[in-house]
Every structure is written in structure tokens, then in C-alpha cells.
Coordinates of C-alpha atoms and ligand atoms in Angstrom, one line a residue:
M10 CA -83.8 19.9 -74.2
S11 CA -83.1 23.5 -73.0
L12 CA -81.4 24.1 -69.7
E13 CA -84.6 25.4 -68.1
A14 CA -86.5 22.3 -69.2
A15 CA -83.8 20.0 -67.8
L16 CA -83.9 21.9 -64.5
R17 CA -87.7 21.6 -64.4
A18 CA -87.4 17.9 -65.0
A19 CA -84.9 17.7 -62.1
L20 CA -86.6 20.0 -59.5
G21 CA -90.2 20.3 -60.6
D22 CA -91.9 23.3 -62.2
A23 CA -92.5 25.1 -58.9
H24 CA -88.8 25.4 -58.2
V25 CA -87.5 26.8 -61.4
L26 CA -88.6 30.5 -61.5
V27 CA -88.4 32.3 -64.8
D28 CA -91.3 34.8 -64.4
P29 CA -89.7 38.2 -63.7
E30 CA -92.1 38.9 -60.8
L31 CA -91.2 35.6 -59.1
R32 CA -87.4 36.2 -59.7
A33 CA -87.4 39.8 -58.4
P34 CA -87.1 39.1 -54.7
Y35 CA -83.9 37.2 -55.3
E36 CA -82.4 39.7 -57.7
T37 CA -81.6 42.7 -55.4
D38 CA -79.4 42.5 -52.3
W39 CA -80.3 43.6 -48.8
T40 CA -78.9 47.1 -49.2
G41 CA -80.7 47.7 -52.6
R42 CA -77.3 48.7 -54.1
F43 CA -76.6 45.6 -56.0
T44 CA -79.1 44.2 -58.5
G45 CA -79.2 42.3 -61.7
K46 CA -81.5 40.0 -63.8
A47 CA -81.1 36.2 -63.3
R48 CA -81.7 33.8 -66.2
C49 CA -83.8 31.8 -63.8
V50 CA -84.0 31.1 -60.1
V51 CA -83.7 27.4 -59.0
R52 CA -84.5 26.1 -55.6
P53 CA -83.2 22.5 -55.1
A54 CA -84.3 20.6 -52.1
D55 CA -81.2 18.5 -51.3
T56 CA -77.6 17.8 -52.2
A57 CA -78.5 15.5 -55.1
Q58 CA -80.6 18.2 -56.7
V59 CA -77.8 20.8 -56.3
A60 CA -75.5 18.4 -58.0
E61 CA -78.0 17.9 -60.9
V62 CA -78.4 21.7 -61.3
L63 CA -74.6 22.2 -61.4
R64 CA -74.1 19.3 -63.9
G65 CA -76.8 20.8 -66.1
C66 CA -75.2 24.3 -65.9
A67 CA -71.7 22.9 -66.5
A68 CA -72.9 21.0 -69.6
E69 CA -74.2 24.3 -71.1
G70 CA -71.4 26.5 -69.7
A71 CA -74.1 28.5 -67.8
P72 CA -72.7 30.7 -65.0
V73 CA -74.3 30.3 -61.6
V74 CA -74.7 32.8 -58.7
I75 CA -75.3 31.2 -55.3
Q76 CA -77.6 32.7 -52.7
G77 CA -78.5 31.8 -49.1
G78 CA -80.5 34.4 -47.0
N79 CA -79.4 37.3 -49.2
T80 CA -78.3 39.4 -46.2
G81 CA -74.7 39.7 -47.6
L82 CA -73.7 43.3 -48.0
V83 CA -71.1 43.1 -50.8
G84 CA -73.2 42.0 -53.7
G85 CA -71.9 38.4 -53.8
G86 CA -75.2 36.6 -53.8
V87 CA -77.1 38.5 -56.5
P88 CA -76.7 38.3 -60.3
A89 CA -74.6 40.6 -62.3
G90 CA -76.9 39.7 -65.3
G91 CA -77.9 36.4 -66.9
E92 CA -76.7 33.8 -64.4
V93 CA -78.7 30.9 -63.1
L94 CA -79.5 31.9 -59.5
L95 CA -79.1 28.9 -57.2
S96 CA -81.0 29.4 -53.9
L97 CA -80.1 27.1 -51.0
A98 CA -83.1 28.2 -48.9
R99 CA -84.8 24.8 -49.1
L100 CA -81.8 22.9 -47.6
G101 CA -83.2 23.5 -44.1
E102 CA -82.5 20.2 -42.4
L103 CA -81.1 20.2 -38.9
E104 CA -79.9 16.9 -37.5
P105 CA -80.2 16.2 -33.8
V106 CA -77.5 17.8 -31.6
D107 CA -74.6 15.4 -31.0
R108 CA -74.0 16.1 -27.3
A109 CA -71.1 13.8 -27.0
A110 CA -69.2 15.7 -29.7
G111 CA -70.8 19.1 -28.9
A112 CA -71.6 19.5 -32.5
V113 CA -74.5 19.5 -35.0
T114 CA -74.9 19.1 -38.8
A115 CA -77.0 21.7 -40.5
G116 CA -78.3 22.2 -44.0
A117 CA -76.9 25.2 -45.9
G118 CA -80.4 26.8 -45.8
V119 CA -80.8 26.7 -42.1
R120 CA -81.2 30.2 -40.7
L121 CA -78.9 31.3 -37.8
A122 CA -81.8 32.0 -35.4
G123 CA -83.1 28.4 -36.1
L124 CA -79.7 26.9 -35.5
Q125 CA -79.4 28.9 -32.2
A126 CA -82.8 27.7 -31.0
H127 CA -82.0 24.1 -31.9
A128 CA -78.7 24.2 -30.0
R129 CA -80.3 25.9 -27.0
A130 CA -83.1 23.3 -26.8
A131 CA -80.3 20.7 -26.4
G132 CA -78.6 22.7 -23.6
L133 CA -75.8 24.1 -25.8
D134 CA -75.4 27.3 -27.9
F135 CA -73.9 28.4 -31.2
G136 CA -70.8 30.6 -31.0
V137 CA -71.7 33.1 -33.7
D138 CA -74.4 35.7 -33.4
L139 CA -75.2 38.8 -35.6
A140 CA -78.1 41.1 -36.2
A141 CA -79.2 39.4 -39.4
R142 CA -79.9 36.2 -37.5
S143 CA -83.5 35.7 -38.6
A144 CA -82.5 35.6 -42.3
A145 CA -78.7 34.7 -42.7
T146 CA -78.2 31.1 -43.5
V147 CA -75.5 28.5 -42.5
G148 CA -74.2 28.4 -46.1
G149 CA -73.9 32.2 -46.3
L150 CA -72.3 32.4 -42.9
V151 CA -69.7 29.8 -43.8
A152 CA -69.1 31.1 -47.3
T153 CA -68.4 34.6 -45.9
T154 CA -66.7 33.5 -42.7
A155 CA -69.1 35.7 -40.8
G156 CA -68.0 37.3 -37.6
G157 CA -70.6 39.1 -35.5
I158 CA -70.7 40.1 -31.9
H159 CA -69.2 37.1 -30.1
V160 CA -65.9 36.8 -32.0
L161 CA -64.1 38.0 -28.9
R162 CA -65.2 34.8 -27.0
H163 CA -65.8 32.1 -29.7
G164 CA -64.0 33.3 -32.8
S165 CA -65.7 33.7 -36.3
M166 CA -67.4 31.1 -38.4
R167 CA -64.0 29.7 -39.3
S168 CA -63.6 28.5 -35.6
Q169 CA -67.0 26.8 -35.6
V170 CA -66.7 24.8 -38.9
V171 CA -65.5 21.2 -38.4
G172 CA -66.7 19.6 -41.6
V173 CA -68.6 20.4 -44.8
E174 CA -70.4 18.8 -47.7
A175 CA -70.1 20.7 -50.9
V176 CA -70.8 20.3 -54.6
L177 CA -68.1 21.4 -57.2
A178 CA -69.0 23.2 -60.4
D179 CA -69.0 19.9 -62.3
G180 CA -71.5 18.3 -59.9
T181 CA -68.9 16.3 -57.9
V182 CA -70.1 15.9 -54.3
L183 CA -67.4 16.2 -51.5
T184 CA -68.6 14.9 -48.1
R185 CA -66.5 15.4 -45.0
L186 CA -68.9 15.7 -42.1
A187 CA -67.3 13.5 -39.4
G188 CA -65.9 16.6 -37.7
L189 CA -63.1 14.6 -35.9
A190 CA -61.2 16.6 -33.3
K191 CA -57.9 15.4 -34.9
D192 CA -57.6 14.6 -38.6
N193 CA -54.3 15.3 -40.2
T194 CA -54.8 13.7 -43.6
G195 CA -53.8 16.4 -46.0
Y196 CA -55.3 19.7 -47.1
D197 CA -58.3 20.8 -45.0
L198 CA -61.0 21.2 -47.6
S199 CA -63.6 22.4 -45.1
Q200 CA -61.4 25.4 -44.1
L201 CA -60.5 26.0 -47.7
L202 CA -64.2 26.4 -48.6
T203 CA -64.9 28.5 -45.5
G204 CA -64.6 32.1 -46.7
S205 CA -64.5 31.2 -50.4
E206 CA -67.6 33.3 -51.0
G207 CA -69.2 30.7 -53.3
T208 CA -66.3 30.9 -55.8
L209 CA -65.0 27.3 -55.3
A210 CA -68.1 25.1 -54.5
V211 CA -71.7 25.2 -53.3
L212 CA -71.9 24.3 -49.6
T213 CA -74.9 22.0 -48.9
R214 CA -74.3 20.8 -45.3
V215 CA -72.0 21.9 -42.6
R216 CA -70.8 20.3 -39.3
L217 CA -70.6 22.9 -36.7
K218 CA -69.1 23.0 -33.2
L219 CA -71.3 24.2 -30.4
V220 CA -70.4 26.1 -27.2
P221 CA -71.7 25.9 -23.6
L222 CA -75.1 27.7 -23.0
A223 CA -74.7 30.6 -20.7
A224 CA -77.5 30.7 -18.1
H225 CA -76.8 34.3 -17.2
R226 CA -76.0 37.4 -19.1
A227 CA -75.5 41.1 -18.4
V228 CA -75.1 44.0 -20.8
A229 CA -73.7 47.5 -20.3
L230 CA -74.1 50.5 -22.4
V231 CA -71.3 52.9 -21.6
G232 CA -70.8 56.6 -22.6
V233 CA -67.1 57.4 -23.3
A234 CA -65.1 60.4 -24.6
G235 CA -63.9 58.7 -27.8
T236 CA -62.4 55.7 -29.5
Q237 CA -59.2 55.7 -27.4
Q238 CA -61.2 55.8 -24.2
A239 CA -63.4 52.9 -25.5
Q240 CA -60.3 50.9 -26.1
D241 CA -59.0 51.8 -22.6
L242 CA -62.4 50.5 -21.2
L243 CA -62.0 47.3 -23.2
A244 CA -58.5 46.7 -21.8
V245 CA -59.9 46.8 -18.2
A246 CA -62.9 44.7 -19.2
R247 CA -60.7 42.0 -20.8
D248 CA -58.4 41.9 -17.8
R249 CA -61.2 41.7 -15.2
L250 CA -64.0 39.8 -16.9
R251 CA -63.5 36.2 -17.9
S252 CA -67.2 36.2 -18.9
L253 CA -66.8 39.0 -21.5
Q254 CA -68.2 38.0 -24.8
A255 CA -69.0 41.1 -26.7
A256 CA -67.5 44.6 -27.0
E257 CA -69.0 47.0 -29.6
I258 CA -68.6 50.6 -30.4
C259 CA -70.8 53.3 -31.9
Y260 CA -70.8 57.1 -32.0
A261 CA -73.1 59.9 -31.2
D262 CA -74.4 60.4 -34.7
G263 CA -75.2 56.7 -35.2
L264 CA -77.0 56.5 -31.8
A265 CA -79.1 59.6 -32.8
L266 CA -80.1 57.9 -36.0
V267 CA -81.1 54.8 -34.2
R268 CA -83.1 56.8 -31.7
E269 CA -85.0 58.6 -34.4
H270 CA -85.6 55.4 -36.5
N271 CA -86.7 53.2 -33.5
R272 CA -88.2 56.0 -31.5
L273 CA -86.0 55.2 -28.5
S274 CA -85.4 57.4 -25.6
A275 CA -81.9 58.8 -24.8
P276 CA -79.9 56.2 -22.8
F277 CA -78.3 59.0 -20.6
A278 CA -79.2 62.5 -19.5
E279 CA -76.2 63.7 -21.6
A280 CA -75.0 62.7 -25.1
Y281 CA -71.4 61.4 -25.3
P282 CA -69.0 61.3 -28.2
A283 CA -68.9 57.5 -28.2
Y284 CA -70.7 54.5 -26.7
A285 CA -69.4 51.0 -25.9
V286 CA -71.7 48.0 -25.5
L287 CA -70.2 45.2 -23.3
E288 CA -71.8 41.8 -22.8
C289 CA -70.9 39.2 -20.2
A290 CA -72.3 35.7 -20.1
G291 CA -71.6 32.7 -17.9
G292 CA -72.9 29.9 -15.7
T293 CA -73.3 32.4 -12.8
D294 CA -74.7 35.9 -12.8
P295 CA -71.9 38.2 -14.1
T296 CA -73.7 41.5 -13.2
D297 CA -71.7 42.3 -10.1
D298 CA -68.4 41.6 -11.8
L299 CA -69.4 43.8 -14.7
L300 CA -70.5 46.7 -12.3
E301 CA -67.2 46.4 -10.5
A302 CA -65.1 46.5 -13.7
L303 CA -67.1 49.6 -14.8
A304 CA -66.4 51.3 -11.5
E305 CA -62.7 50.7 -11.9
A306 CA -62.4 51.9 -15.5
P307 CA -61.5 55.7 -15.6
A308 CA -62.8 55.9 -19.2
V309 CA -66.5 55.4 -18.1
L310 CA -68.4 58.7 -18.2
D311 CA -71.8 57.1 -17.6
A312 CA -73.1 53.6 -17.8
T313 CA -76.3 51.6 -17.6
V314 CA -76.4 47.8 -17.0
A315 CA -79.2 45.3 -17.6
S316 CA -79.4 41.6 -16.7
D317 CA -83.0 40.8 -17.5
S318 CA -83.9 39.8 -21.1
A319 CA -86.0 42.9 -21.9
G320 CA -83.4 45.3 -20.5
R321 CA -80.6 43.6 -22.4
A322 CA -82.6 43.8 -25.6
R323 CA -83.3 47.5 -25.0
L324 CA -79.5 48.2 -24.6
W325 CA -78.5 46.1 -27.6
A326 CA -81.1 47.9 -29.7
Y327 CA -78.9 51.0 -29.7
R328 CA -76.2 49.1 -31.5
E329 CA -78.0 46.4 -33.4
S330 CA -80.5 48.7 -35.1
L331 CA -77.7 50.8 -36.7
T332 CA -77.7 48.8 -40.0
E333 CA -81.5 49.2 -40.4
A334 CA -81.5 52.8 -39.3
V335 CA -78.8 53.8 -41.8
N336 CA -80.6 52.0 -44.6
A337 CA -83.9 53.7 -43.7
A338 CA -82.2 57.1 -43.6
A339 CA -80.6 56.4 -47.0
V340 CA -83.9 55.3 -48.6
D341 CA -85.7 58.4 -47.1
A342 CA -83.0 60.5 -48.9
G343 CA -83.8 58.6 -52.1
G344 CA -80.6 56.5 -52.2
V345 CA -78.8 53.6 -50.8
P346 CA -75.8 53.7 -48.4
V347 CA -72.3 52.9 -49.4
K348 CA -71.2 50.2 -46.9
L349 CA -67.6 49.2 -46.1
D350 CA -66.4 46.7 -43.6
V351 CA -62.8 47.0 -42.7
C352 CA -60.3 45.9 -40.0
V353 CA -57.3 47.9 -38.8
P354 CA -54.5 47.2 -36.3
A355 CA -55.9 48.0 -32.8
G356 CA -53.3 50.7 -32.3
A357 CA -54.4 52.5 -35.5
L358 CA -58.1 52.5 -34.6
P359 CA -58.5 56.0 -33.1
E360 CA -56.6 57.7 -35.9
V361 CA -58.4 55.8 -38.7
V362 CA -61.8 56.6 -37.1
A363 CA -60.8 60.3 -36.8
A364 CA -59.6 60.4 -40.4
L365 CA -62.6 58.7 -42.0
P366 CA -65.1 61.6 -42.3
E367 CA -62.5 63.9 -43.8
T368 CA -61.3 61.2 -46.2
V369 CA -64.9 60.7 -47.4
A370 CA -65.6 64.4 -47.6
G371 CA -62.5 64.7 -49.8
V372 CA -64.4 62.8 -52.6
A373 CA -68.0 63.3 -51.6
P374 CA -68.3 66.7 -49.8
A375 CA -72.1 66.4 -49.0
A376 CA -71.9 62.9 -47.6
R377 CA -72.5 61.8 -44.0
T378 CA -70.2 59.1 -42.6
I379 CA -71.7 56.9 -39.8
I380 CA -69.3 54.5 -38.2
W381 CA -69.7 51.6 -35.8
G382 CA -68.0 48.3 -35.2
H383 CA -66.7 45.4 -33.3
L384 CA -64.3 47.1 -30.8
N385 CA -62.2 44.1 -29.8
E386 CA -61.3 43.2 -33.4
A387 CA -60.9 46.9 -34.4
N388 CA -63.4 46.0 -37.1
L389 CA -65.2 49.1 -38.4
H390 CA -68.4 49.3 -40.4
V391 CA -68.2 52.5 -42.4
N392 CA -71.5 53.7 -43.8
V393 CA -71.7 56.6 -46.1
L394 CA -75.0 58.4 -46.8
G395 CA -75.7 60.7 -49.7
A396 CA -72.8 59.4 -51.8
Q397 CA -74.6 56.9 -54.1
E398 CA -73.3 58.7 -57.2
R399 CA -69.7 58.7 -55.8
A400 CA -69.8 55.1 -54.4
E401 CA -66.6 54.0 -56.3
Q402 CA -64.6 57.1 -55.3
V403 CA -65.8 56.8 -51.6
S404 CA -64.9 53.1 -51.5
E405 CA -61.5 53.7 -53.1
A406 CA -60.6 56.5 -50.7
V407 CA -61.7 54.6 -47.6
L408 CA -60.0 51.3 -48.6
R409 CA -56.8 53.1 -49.5
L410 CA -56.8 54.8 -46.0
V411 CA -57.3 51.4 -44.4
A412 CA -54.5 49.8 -46.5
A413 CA -52.1 52.6 -45.6
A414 CA -52.8 51.8 -41.9
H415 CA -51.9 48.1 -42.7
G416 CA -55.5 47.0 -42.3
S417 CA -57.8 44.7 -44.3
I418 CA -60.3 45.9 -46.9
S419 CA -62.8 43.2 -45.8
S420 CA -63.1 42.1 -42.2
E421 CA -66.2 40.0 -42.1
H422 CA -68.6 40.6 -45.1
G423 CA -66.2 39.3 -47.7
V424 CA -64.9 40.9 -50.9
G425 CA -68.0 40.1 -53.1
R426 CA -68.4 42.1 -56.2
A427 CA -68.3 45.4 -54.2
K428 CA -64.5 45.3 -53.5
A429 CA -63.2 42.8 -56.1
R430 CA -61.3 45.6 -57.9
W431 CA -59.4 46.5 -54.7
L432 CA -58.3 43.0 -53.7
S433 CA -54.7 43.9 -54.4
L434 CA -54.8 46.5 -51.6
S435 CA -55.0 43.6 -49.1
R436 CA -53.3 40.6 -50.9
S437 CA -50.0 40.6 -52.7
G438 CA -49.6 39.7 -56.4
A439 CA -48.1 36.3 -55.5
E440 CA -51.0 35.6 -53.1
I441 CA -53.6 36.5 -55.7
A442 CA -51.9 34.3 -58.3
V443 CA -52.2 31.3 -55.8
L444 CA -55.9 32.2 -55.1
R445 CA -56.6 32.2 -58.9
R446 CA -54.8 28.8 -59.3
I447 CA -57.0 27.3 -56.6
K448 CA -60.1 28.7 -58.3
Q449 CA -58.9 27.3 -61.7
A450 CA -58.3 23.9 -60.1
L451 CA -61.8 23.6 -58.6
D452 CA -63.9 25.6 -61.1
P453 CA -61.9 25.6 -64.4
A454 CA -64.7 27.1 -66.5
G455 CA -65.2 29.9 -63.9
L456 CA -68.9 29.2 -63.6
L457 CA -69.4 29.8 -59.9
N458 CA -70.1 33.4 -58.8
P459 CA -68.2 35.1 -61.6
G460 CA -67.0 38.6 -60.6
V461 CA -67.0 37.7 -56.9
L462 CA -63.6 38.0 -55.2
F463 CA -61.8 38.3 -58.5
A464 CA -62.7 41.3 -60.7
E465 CA -63.6 40.2 -64.3
Ligands
FAD510 C1 -78.6 43.8 -40.3 C2 -77.4 43.1 -40.7 C3 -76.4 42.8 -39.8 C4 -75.2 42.1 -40.2 N1 -74.3 41.9 -39.2 C5 -73.2 41.2 -39.6 C6 -72.1 40.9 -38.6 O1 -72.2 41.4 -37.5 N2 -71.1 40.2 -39.0 C7 -71.0 39.6 -40.2 O2 -70.1 38.9 -40.5 N3 -72.0 39.9 -41.2 C8 -73.0 40.6 -40.9 N4 -74.0 40.9 -41.8 C9 -73.8 40.3 -43.2 C10 -74.5 39.0 -43.5 O3 -75.5 38.7 -42.6 C11 -73.5 37.9 -43.5 O4 -72.5 38.1 -44.5 C12 -74.1 36.5 -43.7 O5 -73.0 35.5 -43.5 C13 -74.7 36.3 -45.1 O6 -75.5 35.1 -45.0 P1 -76.6 34.9 -46.1 O7 -77.2 33.5 -45.9 O8 -77.6 36.0 -46.1 O9 -75.7 34.9 -47.5 P2 -76.0 35.5 -48.9 O10 -76.1 37.0 -48.7 O11 -77.1 34.9 -49.6 O12 -74.6 35.2 -49.6 C14 -73.4 35.8 -49.1 C15 -72.2 35.1 -49.9 O13 -72.1 33.7 -49.6 C16 -72.3 33.0 -50.8 N5 -73.1 31.8 -50.4 C17 -74.4 31.8 -49.8 N6 -74.8 30.5 -49.6 C18 -73.8 29.7 -50.0 C19 -73.6 28.3 -50.1 N7 -74.5 27.5 -49.6 N8 -72.5 27.8 -50.7 C20 -71.6 28.6 -51.2 N9 -71.7 30.0 -51.2 C21 -72.8 30.5 -50.6 C22 -73.1 33.9 -51.8 O14 -72.8 33.5 -53.1 C23 -72.4 35.2 -51.5 O15 -71.2 35.4 -52.1 C24 -75.1 41.6 -41.5 C25 -76.1 41.8 -42.4 C26 -77.3 42.6 -42.1 C27 -78.3 42.8 -43.1

């Protein structure tokens, strides 16, 4: 029996897609930059079916690419060519919230927005939030150790994961979902698989910690003179505001792009070189504290604050629509953006931001560099328009600049296929050798996500 026939027998005809038109939506990533043809797309419904798929692929030596919501930005969830594409979208089960433990178990295919709504209905919340919330899945978020806008307060996905269920390349199922507060019984496999980008196992269920639900929120959009001044503002906010949960930065060119794309009015009478978005949340209304902190911060050139839900969404739109606005601008210009997600030491942030446009211009003179990021973590999203033909050169130049500043070439999106060839800029030879030995131990035939993390 062929692999496709065995997969049909296991999952049913409707969930093994071989027709090119049916496969197509799975084969290109969110940015449009990474694309490849899958051998077929399979859509298992539960852990047992995932294990059957992997056993079948292992028997034939068929490589597998794993996909959740396909919002990853480094080409890790789309085929390079010829792999079986394993979609976890149907693993959408959400167990009841465990209030005693402050935790919940979610299927890998549960979308972030669904998880948030589920937690909030039980009077709790989920600690990670990001703009792709309507599509990004629990499996993808854990596999990439996603960060987002609340890392300052709650940490990244790594801090939320307390247990996982996963299937190894040979079909072995590992289940460790108790999520005990204390459990010192050897290597922590849940944390090993967190951030493994689908190279070690397929996550099928995850036990996640929940956080208190904040009844009140306030958001400020602040005009500042530059990166250093935004950091000065952040220092005041961190000192004064225990309710601070987000601190973001963007610049005049990005804000102009968002305004054009979303037809938004200018937030202030004057344009400023940089803008910070601060969000506070708590059991009591943080608006007055936020206003007082802004009044005491010399870096503030102008500020607007909103506490009602519509007003907060209006202010967040200037920052959260950047990814979509940049994509739309790239498509209008007949291309796709080159997107890089990097982290630098906080002290190096102003000089790296200042050096980026020139660094990019050095290899792609006609390109436009739009930067924004998570200010507290000094995590920059570097987006380059008009450089599609020079994508490799732009990536190399930016990642070398970051490495020279002792930063990381991937802050939250992962290494994927996009940055695999530059892994050695952030990890030593000895570290890469250990990573490869771990990969070899769990997936000896190298069937899971080949080309992701390690260049082939
Ligand atoms: C508008 C926008 C804003 C974003 N903002 C942020 C942000 O602020 N912070 C941030 O961190 N990211 C952000 N991202 C990136 C993206 O949303 C995250 O990387 C997210 O975690 C990807 O989830 P996904 O389900 O779409 O995964 P996919 O894109 O499907 O996959 C991502 C990686 O995880 C692997 N994978 C997926 N599911 C599984 C599984 N069940 N088991 C094992 N491996 C798996 C894939 O093979 C791939 O390597 C943003 C993306 C967009 C489009």
C-alpha cells in the first residue's frame, strides 16, 4: 500500500489532500516569501492519528513538515519541496480551566484568541498576547517560544508551559501533562520541546499556566525624540508602574505606513521621530498612575492615554498594524518584505537602530528599512522593503551587525529555514554540536522539519 493510501485509511479521504488546489493554502507562508510543494497535506484529528501518520512516514523514510496556524515568519512551517505537510489545525480541544491549579490543557491546534477567551470566561487570562492571535496556534506558539507584547510582565511562552504531550518521529507518544509546581525527576522534556521549532517532536497537547485577569487597562501612545529617549521613558515607567505590562517602540516612517494602510488620523498635531506604546493593567484602574508617570518623564514630548476598550484599540492599532501595513506596501511594490527579528543588549539598542538603515543600504541601496519592536526586551523587528532580490545579503548584513553587538539573530520568531545558515553567529560550535546530538537522539533519520534550525 502507498503512503498516501495508508494515510487515507488512517485519517479518512477528506483529510489527506493531494490535489494541488487544496494543498496550495498550506504551501506558502504568511509573508509570501517562503513556498514549496508538499507531497500531500494531512489533517489528523487527535494524538493517536498524529502517531499513525508519523509511524507511516517513518516506515517509508518520508520527511514531514509541521504546521499550526502558518503565521510563523521564518519559513519553518511550509515545505521546501516534497515533504508530507502535517497540519495540527484539527487538534482544537480545550479542556475546562483548572482554577485550583490556575492552568489549562489545550490541543496544539487551539488558536491564541480562543485560548484567551476560554481563560477569560473562567476569570483568568493567558500571559502571552500577539497581533497574530486570531490564527497562531498553541503548538506553533510553543514550538517557537513566541514572545509578544506582554513578555515584560509574564515572560514568553517558555514561562507559560508546564507540561506537554508530543509524538516523536517514530510515533512514540510522550505524555507529561500533570503540570506539577515542583517536579525534579530528571530532564525537563516539556522545556526541551519548547522552542524546538518542530525539529524534535510534534506537540499535540500543552498544559499552560494562566495569569490573573486584569479588570482595568490603560494605554498610552507617547511621542519621543528617539530610541534613547524611549528607553529613558521606559526606565521611569518600570520604576513607577507596577501595573506596566507592555512597552513597544516604533518610528515615524512605520507610523506613516500604518496611517496610510489603515486610513488612520495622526495621533498628534506634530510628527515625532519615535513613538512608545505603554500598557498598564490591574485590578484597579491604572490610568491616574500612568498619567502621573508620564508627567514625570522628561522624555515625553506628547502623549495620549485611553482607558476605554475602543480608545485602547485605537492606540494599539498604530503599533499592531505595522506587520500588515509593511506586507501590503511590499505587495503593492510587487514583492515581499525581508523580515528579521533580533535582540540586542539594551545598552546597544540606540546605536544598532541608528546603524541599521545604513547597514541595509550598503547591500541594497534602494531598500527601505522599517523598524519596530518590543522595547523592554530590546527586541527589534527589522523589515526591509524593496530588497527581495537581495534578501540573503540583507539578512547577512543585519545579522552580522547584531552579532557584533553581542545580540541574538532570533529573538522570538525562531531560526526556521530563513536563518539556519547563520545559526553560528549566535551559537558556538560546541553548542551546535550538542543541539545536533539532541536532534539525532530524538529524530535519528532527520524526518521532522528538515532544513529548519540546522542548514542542510
Ligand atoms: C501579524 C503578526 C504578528 C506577529 N507577532 C508576533 C509577536 O509579537 N511575537 C512572536 O513571538 N511572534 C509573532 N508573530 C509570529 C507568529 O505568530 C508566531 O511565531 C507563532 O508562534 C506561530 O504560530 P503558528 O501556529 O502560526 O505556527 P506555524 O507558523 O504554523 O509554525 C511555526 C513553527 O512551529 C512549528 N510548529 C507548529 N505547530 C507545531 C506543533 N504542533 N508541534 C511542533 N512544531 C510545530 C512549525 O513547524 C514551524 O517551525 C507574528 C506573526 C504575524 C503574522
